[in-house]
Amino acid sequence: MALSVSIVVSVIVFFLISSYKLHASEHVISFEMVNVVNEFPHDSQAFTEGLLYAGNDTLFESTGDYGKSSVRKVALRTGKVEELKKMDDSLFGEGLTLLGKRLFQLTWMQKIGFIYDQKNLSELGTFNHEMNDGWGLATDGRVLFGSDGSSTLYQLDPQTFKAVSKQVVYYKGQQVYNLNELEYINGEIWANIYQSDCIARISPKDGFLGWILLQNLRKELVEAGNRGIDVLNGIAWDGEQNRIFVTGKLWPKLYEVKVSPIKEPIEEWVIEQLCLR
């Protein structure tokens, strides 16, 4: 009897250990950097808040700042603004996403958003959301993902705009605050971390996945004499050609980048300084 109990206990312990190892392996944190594949012109007066790729070398962009906020259609290769919808001077444009043929845009410090026709940027309506603020917006084609500058990633019903889930994002026990512009890429949410040169990779199911470090981009711009630029902000994904585009507020360039693993170990204080300020 004692032997049977011992065998049962051993089997249970084995499965518990196996389950723990599987769980741990699924949550190994990745550390990556970017290499520039292509550079494109970008309007250096655009205070970029939302960015997305819509096919045929076309981008849609939301810009912020009072009196300068807009939604615009932009030619990727030339940076030329092909269509522009200026917002009222009292509004500060924020995150932008495309669901179906409709563009959804947030505003800062207000719980109101706008819906536009993708074809001509005509306003189709407004919506109210349940986030504390309006920062980033993305979609997987079914739900909207939103951020409000906190550590919470929201899932919003695109019909009612009510929050169907709220996920607090943690990195090694620390909340990852300042989730800003968002992009949905291959089942993940990529989030700019405001006031940093970092992008957080987040799984809507499993939480934090890894860091992408892009400090080399802003460093090169500053070294080239671009003193008026602001922070990294803006991620766009071309799912057909597997291209990733990034830019920043008031940046004169938009970059196509390739992500690759960082092979050298990174000390924890480096991540805290770069990404968790």
XYZ file of N, CA and C in Angstrom:
831
model
N 0.838 -1.212 0.000
C 0.000 0.000 0.000
C 0.862 1.247 0.000
N 1.891 1.212 0.859
C 2.791 2.365 0.951
C 3.499 2.598 -0.363
N 3.873 1.484 -1.044
C 4.559 1.602 -2.325
C 3.638 2.220 -3.382
N 2.368 1.813 -3.362
C 1.393 2.349 -4.323
C 1.202 3.850 -4.131
N 1.078 4.253 -2.858
C 0.933 5.679 -2.553
C 2.149 6.454 -3.023
N 3.322 5.863 -2.798
C 4.570 6.517 -3.197
C 4.621 6.712 -4.707
N 4.166 5.682 -5.447
C 4.164 5.779 -6.911
C 3.210 6.875 -7.377
N 2.017 6.907 -6.769
C 1.034 7.922 -7.126
C 1.570 9.319 -6.873
N 2.176 9.502 -5.682
C 2.744 10.804 -5.327
C 3.835 11.198 -6.314
N 4.676 10.225 -6.691
C 5.764 10.500 -7.628
C 5.230 10.949 -8.993
N 4.151 10.256 -9.430
C 3.554 10.610 -10.719
C 2.987 12.021 -10.672
N 2.297 12.366 -9.566
C 1.718 13.709 -9.423
C 2.811 14.766 -9.431
N 3.883 14.508 -8.672
C 5.000 15.460 -8.613
C 5.621 15.635 -9.990
N 5.753 14.499 -10.720
C 6.342 14.571 -12.063
C 5.523 15.483 -12.975
N 4.198 15.296 -12.948
C 3.346 16.118 -13.805
C 3.336 17.569 -13.375
N 3.412 17.815 -12.061
C 3.464 19.191 -11.577
C 4.731 19.887 -12.052
N 5.866 19.161 -11.965
C 7.148 19.729 -12.408
C 7.122 19.958 -13.911
N 6.585 18.976 -14.659
C 6.505 19.116 -16.110
C 5.642 20.303 -16.489
N 4.507 20.454 -15.787
C 3.611 21.572 -16.053
C 4.283 22.893 -15.758
N 5.033 22.948 -14.659
C 5.740 24.182 -14.295
C 6.777 24.540 -15.347
N 7.544 23.507 -15.817
C 8.565 23.771 -16.814
C 7.941 24.267 -18.120
N 6.812 23.653 -18.508
C 6.129 24.096 -19.709
C 5.663 25.534 -19.568
N 5.071 25.858 -18.419
C 4.592 27.207 -18.167
C 5.749 28.201 -18.206
N 6.863 27.822 -17.568
C 8.025 28.720 -17.525
C 8.590 28.942 -18.921
N 8.647 27.839 -19.738
C 9.235 27.974 -21.056
C 8.391 28.865 -21.961
N 7.076 28.900 -21.717
C 6.199 29.726 -22.517
C 6.358 31.209 -22.204
N 7.010 31.537 -21.112
C 7.100 32.922 -20.684
C 8.551 33.406 -20.591
N 9.438 32.801 -21.400
C 10.812 33.279 -21.463
C 10.806 34.659 -22.111
N 11.400 35.634 -21.441
C 11.404 37.012 -21.944
C 12.445 37.151 -23.050
N 12.036 37.730 -24.182
C 12.959 37.969 -25.286
C 13.478 39.407 -25.237
N 14.691 39.579 -25.731
C 15.313 40.894 -25.845
C 15.805 41.028 -27.282
N 15.308 42.063 -27.967
C 15.618 42.205 -29.383
C 15.993 43.643 -29.722
N 16.634 43.796 -30.868
C 17.003 45.098 -31.394
C 16.504 45.180 -32.835
N 16.665 46.336 -33.457
C 16.220 46.475 -34.845
C 17.383 46.892 -35.742
N 17.326 46.396 -36.967
C 18.223 46.827 -38.031
C 17.382 47.502 -39.109
N 17.865 48.599 -39.632
C 17.120 49.367 -40.625
C 17.239 48.695 -41.990
N 16.095 48.425 -42.604
C 16.033 47.839 -43.935
C 15.868 48.932 -44.987
N 14.974 49.884 -44.707
C 14.728 51.009 -45.612
C 14.399 52.256 -44.806
N 14.679 53.405 -45.386
C 14.292 54.687 -44.809
C 13.379 55.420 -45.788
N 12.333 56.051 -45.237
C 11.384 56.799 -46.062
C 11.187 58.188 -45.456
N 10.828 59.169 -46.279
C 10.550 60.509 -45.736
C 9.316 60.478 -44.841
N 9.332 61.336 -43.821
C 8.192 61.480 -42.914
C 8.044 62.958 -42.582
N 6.831 63.422 -42.511
C 6.552 64.830 -42.217
C 7.106 65.185 -40.834
N 8.103 66.041 -40.803
C 8.749 66.404 -39.540
C 7.878 67.302 -38.676
N 6.711 67.726 -39.198
C 5.765 68.505 -38.405
C 4.646 67.632 -37.847
N 4.694 66.336 -38.143
C 3.640 65.414 -37.702
C 3.960 64.889 -36.306
N 3.111 65.233 -35.346
C 3.251 64.762 -33.970
C 2.537 63.411 -33.892
N 3.217 62.374 -34.349
C 2.610 61.068 -34.595
C 2.041 60.439 -33.332
N 0.766 60.068 -33.414
C 0.089 59.394 -32.307
C -0.419 58.006 -32.696
N -0.801 57.829 -33.935
C -1.271 56.541 -34.419
C -0.747 56.307 -35.813
N -0.416 55.047 -36.132
C 0.153 54.733 -37.436
C -0.308 53.342 -37.841
N -0.668 53.172 -39.110
C -1.037 51.839 -39.588
C -0.780 51.741 -41.079
N -0.555 50.508 -41.521
C -0.335 50.228 -42.935
C -1.609 49.648 -43.513
N -2.036 50.142 -44.695
C -3.319 49.739 -45.269
C -3.182 49.104 -46.644
N -1.975 48.651 -47.004
C -1.767 48.036 -48.299
C -1.414 49.039 -49.372
N -0.869 48.541 -50.486
C -0.533 49.385 -51.646
C 0.374 50.554 -51.274
N 1.328 50.292 -50.401
C 2.287 51.324 -49.974
C 1.587 52.574 -49.459
N 0.506 52.344 -48.707
C -0.268 53.442 -48.127
C -0.314 53.319 -46.613
N -0.073 54.432 -45.943
C -0.170 54.522 -44.491
C -1.324 55.437 -44.120
N -1.910 55.180 -42.948
C -2.801 56.151 -42.320
C -2.150 56.565 -41.005
N -2.255 57.848 -40.696
C -1.567 58.396 -39.522
C -2.475 59.368 -38.784
N -2.442 59.282 -37.476
C -3.138 60.243 -36.621
C -2.082 61.114 -35.968
N -2.298 62.421 -36.006
C -1.346 63.327 -35.369
C -2.025 64.075 -34.220
N -1.213 64.470 -33.250
C -1.717 65.166 -32.084
C -1.276 66.612 -32.016
N -1.447 67.197 -30.861
C -1.137 68.590 -30.532
C -2.360 69.460 -30.864
N -2.688 70.320 -29.925
C -3.854 71.195 -30.108
C -3.629 72.153 -31.276
N -4.614 72.225 -32.128
C -4.526 73.083 -33.302
C -3.826 72.446 -34.482
N -3.234 71.265 -34.288
C -2.500 70.597 -35.365
C -2.931 69.148 -35.553
N -3.927 68.704 -34.806
C -4.331 67.298 -34.868
C -5.041 66.991 -36.182
N -4.823 65.761 -36.664
C -5.403 65.374 -37.945
C -5.421 63.862 -38.090
N -6.156 63.410 -39.108
C -6.034 62.063 -39.647
C -5.615 62.237 -41.084
N -4.658 61.426 -41.529
C -4.126 61.624 -42.869
C -3.796 60.306 -43.558
N -3.910 60.337 -44.872
C -3.481 59.231 -45.721
C -2.141 59.623 -46.322
N -1.153 58.729 -46.196
C 0.219 59.090 -46.564
C 0.806 58.044 -47.513
N 1.480 58.502 -48.545
C 2.204 57.605 -49.447
C 3.493 57.170 -48.766
N 3.676 55.883 -48.625
C 4.834 55.355 -47.896
C 6.151 55.850 -48.477
N 6.350 55.699 -49.764
C 7.678 55.905 -50.344
C 8.084 57.369 -50.449
N 7.114 58.247 -50.555
C 7.442 59.669 -50.699
C 7.171 60.466 -49.429
N 6.353 59.927 -48.537
C 5.949 60.667 -47.355
C 4.898 61.723 -47.640
N 4.418 61.778 -48.880
C 3.443 62.795 -49.269
C 2.087 62.526 -48.613
N 1.492 63.580 -48.069
C 0.155 63.494 -47.486
C -0.854 63.614 -48.614
N -1.577 62.507 -48.886
C -2.502 62.473 -50.017
C -3.914 62.924 -49.641
N -4.314 62.666 -48.412
C -5.606 63.132 -47.893
C -5.387 63.570 -46.454
N -6.094 64.619 -46.028
C -5.938 65.094 -44.656
C -7.275 65.578 -44.115
N -7.610 65.111 -42.939
C -8.806 65.559 -42.223
C -8.345 66.263 -40.957
N -8.441 67.584 -40.955
C -8.020 68.345 -39.779
C -9.090 68.262 -38.698
N -8.647 68.142 -37.453
C -9.569 68.074 -36.334
C -9.794 69.462 -35.747
N -10.852 69.581 -34.991
C -11.125 70.846 -34.317
C -9.958 71.204 -33.401
N -9.682 72.489 -33.279
C -8.529 72.948 -32.495
C -8.622 72.562 -31.021
N -9.814 72.241 -30.554
C -9.987 71.878 -29.149
C -9.641 70.412 -28.883
N -9.356 69.647 -29.945
C -9.117 68.217 -29.818
C -7.646 67.885 -30.029
N -7.207 66.828 -29.349
C -5.832 66.331 -29.429
C -5.927 64.890 -29.932
N -5.562 64.687 -31.199
C -5.665 63.363 -31.797
C -4.745 62.350 -31.139
N -5.220 61.088 -31.077
C -4.406 60.028 -30.471
C -4.431 58.770 -31.352
N -4.509 57.589 -30.742
C -4.369 56.327 -31.446
C -5.353 56.135 -32.591
N -4.931 55.319 -33.574
C -5.714 55.105 -34.789
C -5.614 53.646 -35.204
N -6.742 53.074 -35.658
C -6.717 51.731 -36.227
C -7.754 51.634 -37.330
N -7.621 50.578 -38.137
C -8.515 50.347 -39.266
C -9.192 48.999 -39.085
N -10.512 49.008 -39.033
C -11.300 47.783 -38.918
C -12.319 47.784 -40.047
N -12.211 46.787 -40.932
C -13.018 46.826 -42.137
C -12.582 47.980 -43.001
N -13.502 48.850 -43.335
C -13.165 50.026 -44.136
C -13.328 51.313 -43.340
N -13.337 51.154 -42.013
C -13.536 52.317 -41.150
C -12.321 52.549 -40.256
N -11.916 53.794 -40.167
C -10.829 54.204 -39.283
C -11.421 54.640 -37.949
N -10.809 54.189 -36.862
C -11.228 54.570 -35.513
C -10.088 55.354 -34.867
N -10.416 56.525 -34.335
C -9.397 57.396 -33.748
C -9.800 57.832 -32.338
N -8.842 57.790 -31.432
C -9.049 58.266 -30.066
C -8.643 59.732 -29.947
N -9.070 60.357 -28.857
C -8.603 61.699 -28.498
C -8.053 61.663 -27.080
N -7.131 62.552 -26.818
C -6.454 62.607 -25.524
C -7.319 63.347 -24.503
N -7.327 62.817 -23.269
C -7.988 63.427 -22.123
C -9.500 63.558 -22.311
N -10.033 62.875 -23.283
C -11.478 62.826 -23.493
C -11.846 61.389 -23.831
N -13.042 61.009 -23.501
C -13.471 59.635 -23.761
C -14.274 59.530 -25.047
N -14.012 60.444 -25.944
C -14.694 60.445 -27.234
C -13.720 60.038 -28.328
N -14.228 59.299 -29.309
C -13.440 58.928 -30.463
C -14.221 59.203 -31.739
N -13.533 59.117 -32.874
C -14.146 59.426 -34.159
C -13.992 58.248 -35.118
N -14.986 58.114 -35.999
C -14.981 57.057 -37.015
C -14.976 57.732 -38.384
N -14.062 57.282 -39.263
C -13.925 57.881 -40.581
C -14.022 56.813 -41.669
N -14.452 57.238 -42.834
C -14.438 56.398 -44.023
C -12.995 56.306 -44.523
N -12.505 55.092 -44.700
C -11.134 54.907 -45.162
C -10.891 55.562 -46.527
N -11.912 55.572 -47.378
C -11.729 56.034 -48.754
C -11.443 57.517 -48.847
N -12.203 58.326 -48.100
C -12.064 59.781 -48.261
C -11.928 60.541 -46.943
N -11.820 59.815 -45.818
C -11.661 60.386 -44.480
C -12.864 61.211 -44.029
N -14.004 60.998 -44.662
C -15.203 61.687 -44.188
C -15.631 61.097 -42.854
N -16.122 61.944 -41.972
C -16.508 61.493 -40.631
C -17.830 60.734 -40.686
N -17.832 59.518 -40.138
C -19.021 58.677 -40.144
C -19.761 58.688 -38.812
N -19.071 59.104 -37.753
C -19.713 59.112 -36.449
C -18.696 59.257 -35.336
N -19.194 59.189 -34.124
C -18.343 59.272 -32.935
C -18.668 58.098 -32.027
N -17.813 57.881 -31.032
C -18.061 56.845 -30.036
C -17.482 57.276 -28.698
N -17.982 56.678 -27.636
C -17.453 56.873 -26.295
C -16.915 55.547 -25.779
N -15.782 55.585 -25.094
C -15.156 54.354 -24.605
C -15.042 54.387 -23.081
N -14.618 53.259 -22.512
C -14.552 53.126 -21.055
C -13.130 53.174 -20.508
N -12.146 53.538 -21.323
C -10.789 53.681 -20.815
C -10.665 54.996 -20.048
N -9.668 55.077 -19.191
C -9.483 56.300 -18.405
C -9.031 57.470 -19.271
N -8.440 57.166 -20.407
C -7.920 58.188 -21.299
C -7.792 57.559 -22.678
N -7.471 58.349 -23.690
C -7.277 57.816 -25.026
C -5.830 57.931 -25.458
N -5.164 56.784 -25.645
C -3.764 56.787 -26.088
C -3.588 55.964 -27.368
N -3.520 54.633 -27.220
C -3.266 53.780 -28.372
C -4.466 52.945 -28.763
N -4.475 52.496 -30.044
C -5.574 51.690 -30.552
C -5.048 50.746 -31.629
N -5.521 49.492 -31.595
C -5.160 48.490 -32.596
C -6.298 47.487 -32.687
N -6.217 46.583 -33.665
C -7.261 45.573 -33.805
C -6.706 44.293 -34.391
N -7.346 43.175 -34.036
C -7.034 41.887 -34.646
C -8.070 41.518 -35.693
N -8.937 42.460 -36.012
C -10.002 42.220 -36.961
C -11.309 41.829 -36.310
N -11.272 41.587 -35.001
C -12.487 41.214 -34.261
C -12.768 42.197 -33.127
N -11.757 42.452 -32.302
C -11.911 43.381 -31.180
C -10.917 44.523 -31.351
N -11.140 45.588 -30.596
C -10.190 46.693 -30.535
C -9.339 46.539 -29.281
N -8.058 46.802 -29.401
C -7.159 46.852 -28.255
C -6.835 48.317 -27.991
N -6.915 48.727 -26.728
C -6.690 50.127 -26.396
C -5.755 50.301 -25.221
N -5.128 51.470 -25.168
C -4.270 51.833 -24.031
C -4.633 53.236 -23.580
N -4.372 53.509 -22.294
C -4.684 54.837 -21.749
C -3.510 55.446 -21.001
N -2.297 54.966 -21.299
C -1.110 55.495 -20.641
C -0.779 54.822 -19.335
N -1.635 53.922 -18.895
C -1.374 53.170 -17.660
C -0.678 51.863 -18.035
N -0.753 50.862 -17.173
C -0.208 49.539 -17.455
C -1.296 48.580 -17.925
N -2.476 49.100 -18.199
C -3.611 48.261 -18.571
C -3.802 48.223 -20.082
N -3.917 46.992 -20.608
C -4.270 46.786 -21.997
C -5.746 46.397 -22.044
N -6.529 47.154 -22.780
C -7.969 46.948 -22.848
C -8.336 46.193 -24.125
N -9.396 45.393 -24.034
C -10.063 44.872 -25.215
C -11.457 45.493 -25.257
N -11.788 46.119 -26.372
C -13.040 46.844 -26.515
C -13.907 46.199 -27.588
N -15.185 46.115 -27.327
C -16.146 45.658 -28.317
C -16.289 46.748 -29.385
N -16.034 46.446 -30.666
C -16.084 47.495 -31.695
C -17.488 47.980 -32.016
N -18.505 47.318 -31.472
C -19.871 47.773 -31.684
C -20.343 48.697 -30.559
N -20.038 48.298 -29.311
C -20.488 49.074 -28.151
C -19.379 49.909 -27.539
N -18.114 49.546 -27.829
C -16.919 50.198 -27.283
C -16.796 50.020 -25.768
N -17.526 49.074 -25.235
C -17.378 48.712 -23.829
C -16.168 47.801 -23.663
N -15.495 47.892 -22.515
C -14.324 47.065 -22.241
C -14.772 45.641 -21.924
N -14.375 44.684 -22.770
C -14.713 43.286 -22.524
C -13.646 42.592 -21.688
N -12.458 43.184 -21.605
C -11.419 42.666 -20.706
C -10.388 43.757 -20.437
N -9.723 43.615 -19.292
C -8.652 44.528 -18.901
C -7.487 43.682 -18.408
N -6.327 43.889 -19.005
C -5.140 43.094 -18.690
C -4.026 44.018 -18.208
N -3.642 43.892 -16.945
C -2.522 44.665 -16.417
C -1.228 43.976 -16.847
N -0.321 44.720 -17.459
C 0.902 44.168 -18.023
C 2.038 44.275 -17.003
N 2.673 43.136 -16.727
C 3.775 43.078 -15.766
C 5.045 42.583 -16.457
N 6.174 43.140 -16.033
C 7.490 42.626 -16.408
C 8.250 42.310 -15.127
N 8.463 41.049 -14.877
C 9.183 40.582 -13.683
C 8.631 41.229 -12.407
N 7.327 41.229 -12.286
C 6.675 41.742 -11.088
C 6.418 43.226 -11.083
N 6.963 43.953 -12.061
C 6.746 45.403 -12.133
C 5.695 45.715 -13.201
N 4.787 46.613 -12.885
C 3.820 47.028 -13.896
C 4.523 47.849 -14.983
N 4.156 47.578 -16.213
C 4.728 48.302 -17.349
C 3.781 49.452 -17.686
N 4.126 50.632 -17.183
C 3.279 51.812 -17.380
C 3.561 52.475 -18.728
N 2.737 53.461 -19.050
C 2.906 54.287 -20.249
C 2.732 53.504 -21.540
N 1.840 52.501 -21.542
C 1.515 51.840 -22.801
C 0.894 52.882 -23.723
N 1.463 53.020 -24.900
C 1.043 54.111 -25.791
C 0.569 53.549 -27.128
N 1.149 53.958 -28.229
C 0.700 53.527 -29.549
C 0.815 52.014 -29.688
N -0.216 51.392 -30.282
C -0.306 49.935 -30.339
C -0.362 49.436 -31.782
N 0.119 48.197 -31.967
C -0.038 47.511 -33.246
C -0.232 46.022 -32.982
N -1.130 45.400 -33.722
C -1.364 43.965 -33.603
C -0.531 43.260 -34.664
N 0.387 42.369 -34.226
C 1.309 41.692 -35.139
C 1.361 40.206 -34.797
N 0.854 39.391 -35.682
C 0.934 37.926 -35.527
C 0.512 37.434 -34.153
N -0.649 37.874 -33.703
C -1.170 37.400 -32.429
C -0.649 38.126 -31.207
N 0.209 39.125 -31.418
C 0.782 39.896 -30.308
C 0.371 41.358 -30.419
N 0.391 42.030 -29.287
C 0.271 43.487 -29.261
C 1.669 44.057 -29.035
N 2.086 44.933 -29.927
C 3.338 45.664 -29.738
C 2.968 47.062 -29.280
N 3.562 47.495 -28.179
C 3.203 48.772 -27.566
C 4.422 49.659 -27.394
N 4.362 50.859 -27.973
C 5.366 51.867 -27.629
C 5.231 52.203 -26.154
N 6.344 52.319 -25.463
C 6.345 52.780 -24.075
C 6.696 54.258 -24.103
N 5.724 55.086 -23.738
C 5.893 56.536 -23.854
C 7.112 57.027 -23.078
N 7.828 57.958 -23.693
C 9.053 58.557 -23.144
C 10.197 57.546 -23.079
N 10.175 56.564 -23.966
C 11.290 55.611 -24.034
C 11.523 55.239 -25.495
N 12.613 54.507 -25.733
C 12.908 53.975 -27.058
C 12.659 52.472 -27.071
N 11.629 52.051 -26.344
C 11.329 50.634 -26.186
C 9.935 50.300 -26.692
N 9.816 49.113 -27.258
C 8.526 48.537 -27.601
C 8.350 47.268 -26.776
N 7.193 47.132 -26.138
C 6.866 45.932 -25.375
C 6.050 44.996 -26.245
N 6.428 43.723 -26.254
C 5.655 42.693 -26.933
C 4.771 42.016 -25.890
N 3.462 42.001 -26.162
C 2.494 41.519 -25.174
C 1.566 40.497 -25.826
N 1.330 39.399 -25.142
C 0.334 38.436 -25.589
C -0.985 38.729 -24.886
N -2.096 38.869 -25.632
C -3.389 39.080 -24.977
C -3.770 37.930 -24.045
N -3.161 36.749 -24.250
C -3.473 35.584 -23.420
C -2.449 35.374 -22.306
N -1.171 35.522 -22.642
C -0.111 35.118 -21.722
C 0.663 36.262 -21.087
N 0.362 37.495 -21.444
C 1.041 38.623 -20.816
C 2.323 39.023 -21.518
N 3.263 39.524 -20.747
C 4.477 40.127 -21.292
C 5.367 39.084 -21.959
N 5.845 39.402 -23.178
C 6.678 38.476 -23.930
C 8.114 38.947 -24.094
N 8.303 40.262 -24.253
C 9.676 40.695 -24.474
C 9.797 42.170 -24.774
N 11.071 42.608 -24.890
C 11.405 43.994 -25.191
C 12.064 44.090 -26.557
N 11.759 45.142 -27.288
C 12.487 45.517 -28.497
C 13.096 46.886 -28.229
N 14.411 46.984 -28.360
C 15.137 48.218 -28.037
C 15.512 48.940 -29.325
N 15.124 50.224 -29.414
C 15.318 50.987 -30.659
C 16.065 52.290 -30.440
N 16.876 52.367 -29.399
C 17.530 53.632 -29.095
C 18.492 54.085 -30.193
N 18.926 53.155 -31.045
C 19.853 53.516 -32.120
C 19.206 54.455 -33.140
N 17.887 54.366 -33.302
C 17.227 55.200 -34.308
C 17.256 56.674 -33.924
N 16.827 56.966 -32.715
C 16.804 58.374 -32.290
C 18.230 58.923 -32.155
N 19.146 58.072 -31.702
C 20.533 58.501 -31.561
C 21.099 58.959 -32.899
N 20.830 58.201 -33.961
C 21.342 58.563 -35.279
C 20.702 59.843 -35.794
N 19.411 60.025 -35.503
C 18.748 61.263 -35.929
C 19.336 62.483 -35.227
N 19.571 62.361 -33.929
C 20.149 63.471 -33.166
C 21.562 63.767 -33.649
N 22.343 62.723 -33.884
C 23.717 62.913 -34.351
C 23.763 63.559 -35.734
N 22.664 63.373 -36.501
C 22.585 63.991 -37.839
C 22.095 65.436 -37.777
N 21.854 65.944 -36.551
C 21.480 67.341 -36.386
C 20.006 67.606 -36.193
N 19.202 66.561 -36.030
C 17.756 66.731 -35.831
C 17.459 66.978 -34.354
N 17.519 68.228 -33.934
C 17.376 68.582 -32.523
C 15.930 68.722 -32.071
N 15.016 68.885 -33.015
C 13.636 69.155 -32.627
C 12.759 67.931 -32.515
N 13.337 66.745 -32.657
C 12.510 65.538 -32.649
C 12.048 65.206 -31.234
N 10.930 64.491 -31.175
C 10.381 64.033 -29.896
C 10.570 62.517 -29.817
N 9.719 61.850 -29.039
C 9.950 60.447 -28.724
C 9.524 59.503 -29.838
N 10.087 58.309 -29.807
C 9.653 57.207 -30.661
C 8.168 56.963 -30.445
N 7.398 56.893 -31.530
C 5.972 56.583 -31.408
C 5.405 56.326 -32.787
N 4.872 55.141 -32.980
C 4.286 54.790 -34.257
C 4.830 53.467 -34.763
N 3.958 52.445 -34.799
C 4.316 51.123 -35.315
C 3.266 50.740 -36.353
N 3.702 50.296 -37.521
C 2.785 49.839 -38.556
C 3.266 48.489 -39.083
N 2.322 47.614 -39.413
C 2.638 46.236 -39.810
C 2.018 45.930 -41.167
N 2.851 45.501 -42.103
C 2.405 45.033 -43.406
C 2.386 43.515 -43.353
N 1.203 42.941 -43.115
C 1.100 41.503 -42.945
C 1.363 40.720 -44.212
N 1.122 41.313 -45.376
C 1.319 40.596 -46.628
C 2.801 40.394 -46.934
N 3.603 41.421 -46.672
C 5.035 41.335 -46.983
C 5.898 41.235 -45.725
N 5.252 41.083 -44.576
C 5.978 40.946 -43.304
C 6.959 42.096 -43.080
N 6.449 43.305 -43.273
C 7.282 44.488 -43.056
C 6.822 45.237 -41.810
N 7.784 45.728 -41.048
C 7.510 46.513 -39.854
C 8.027 47.927 -40.084
N 7.171 48.918 -39.797
C 7.553 50.324 -39.940
C 7.441 51.011 -38.587
N 8.395 51.878 -38.292
C 8.346 52.663 -37.059
C 8.761 54.099 -37.364
N 8.273 55.015 -36.537
C 8.685 56.414 -36.629
C 8.511 57.040 -35.255
N 8.574 58.371 -35.207
C 8.426 59.069 -33.938
C 7.752 60.411 -34.141
N 7.446 61.059 -33.052
C 6.826 62.377 -33.097
C 7.834 63.395 -33.631
N 7.454 64.064 -34.712
C 8.292 65.091 -35.334
C 9.570 64.521 -35.948
N 9.545 63.234 -36.273
C 10.709 62.621 -36.918
C 10.664 62.882 -38.428
N 11.812 63.170 -39.048
C 11.837 63.400 -40.499
C 11.905 62.102 -41.303
N 12.003 60.971 -40.616
C 12.115 59.695 -41.307
C 11.155 58.661 -40.715
N 10.746 57.754 -41.570
C 10.020 56.555 -41.165
C 10.875 55.380 -41.607
N 11.011 54.394 -40.731
C 11.932 53.292 -40.976
C 11.201 51.970 -41.179
N 11.649 51.205 -42.160
C 11.306 49.786 -42.220
C 12.426 49.061 -41.487
N 12.072 48.252 -40.499
C 13.085 47.617 -39.663
C 12.902 46.107 -39.623
N 13.973 45.430 -39.331
C 13.964 43.990 -39.097
C 14.387 43.747 -37.657
N 13.647 42.917 -36.962
C 13.908 42.641 -35.553
C 14.795 41.407 -35.434
N 15.818 41.496 -34.595
C 16.713 40.357 -34.386
C 17.076 40.244 -32.907
N 17.335 39.026 -32.431
C 17.638 38.819 -31.014
C 18.937 39.508 -30.600
N 18.963 39.980 -29.364
C 20.196 40.495 -28.764
C 20.899 39.305 -28.120
N 22.094 39.007 -28.580
C 22.784 37.793 -28.150
C 23.501 37.955 -26.816
N 23.954 39.163 -26.520
C 24.671 39.393 -25.273
C 23.685 39.577 -24.119
N 24.010 39.070 -22.939
C 23.118 39.252 -21.779
C 22.926 40.736 -21.462
N 21.709 41.090 -21.026
C 21.409 42.472 -20.666
C 21.153 42.555 -19.172
N 21.878 43.442 -18.500
C 21.675 43.591 -17.063
C 20.342 44.292 -16.800
N 19.736 43.936 -15.680
C 18.391 44.407 -15.380
C 18.312 45.925 -15.269
N 19.353 46.568 -14.760
C 19.318 48.016 -14.596
C 19.240 48.727 -15.947
N 19.741 48.087 -17.010
C 19.679 48.673 -18.341
C 18.231 48.758 -18.808
N 17.472 47.673 -18.621
C 16.067 47.662 -19.004
C 15.283 48.670 -18.152
N 15.569 48.711 -16.868
C 14.861 49.659 -15.990
C 15.111 51.093 -16.438
N 16.357 51.381 -16.842
C 16.688 52.737 -17.253
C 16.104 53.079 -18.623
N 16.142 52.133 -19.546
C 15.685 52.405 -20.909
C 14.170 52.360 -21.056
N 13.538 51.403 -20.384
C 12.132 51.092 -20.688
C 11.133 51.335 -19.571
N 11.588 51.442 -18.353
C 10.653 51.489 -17.225
C 10.734 52.797 -16.454
N 11.121 53.865 -17.138
C 11.229 55.144 -16.444
C 9.861 55.663 -16.046
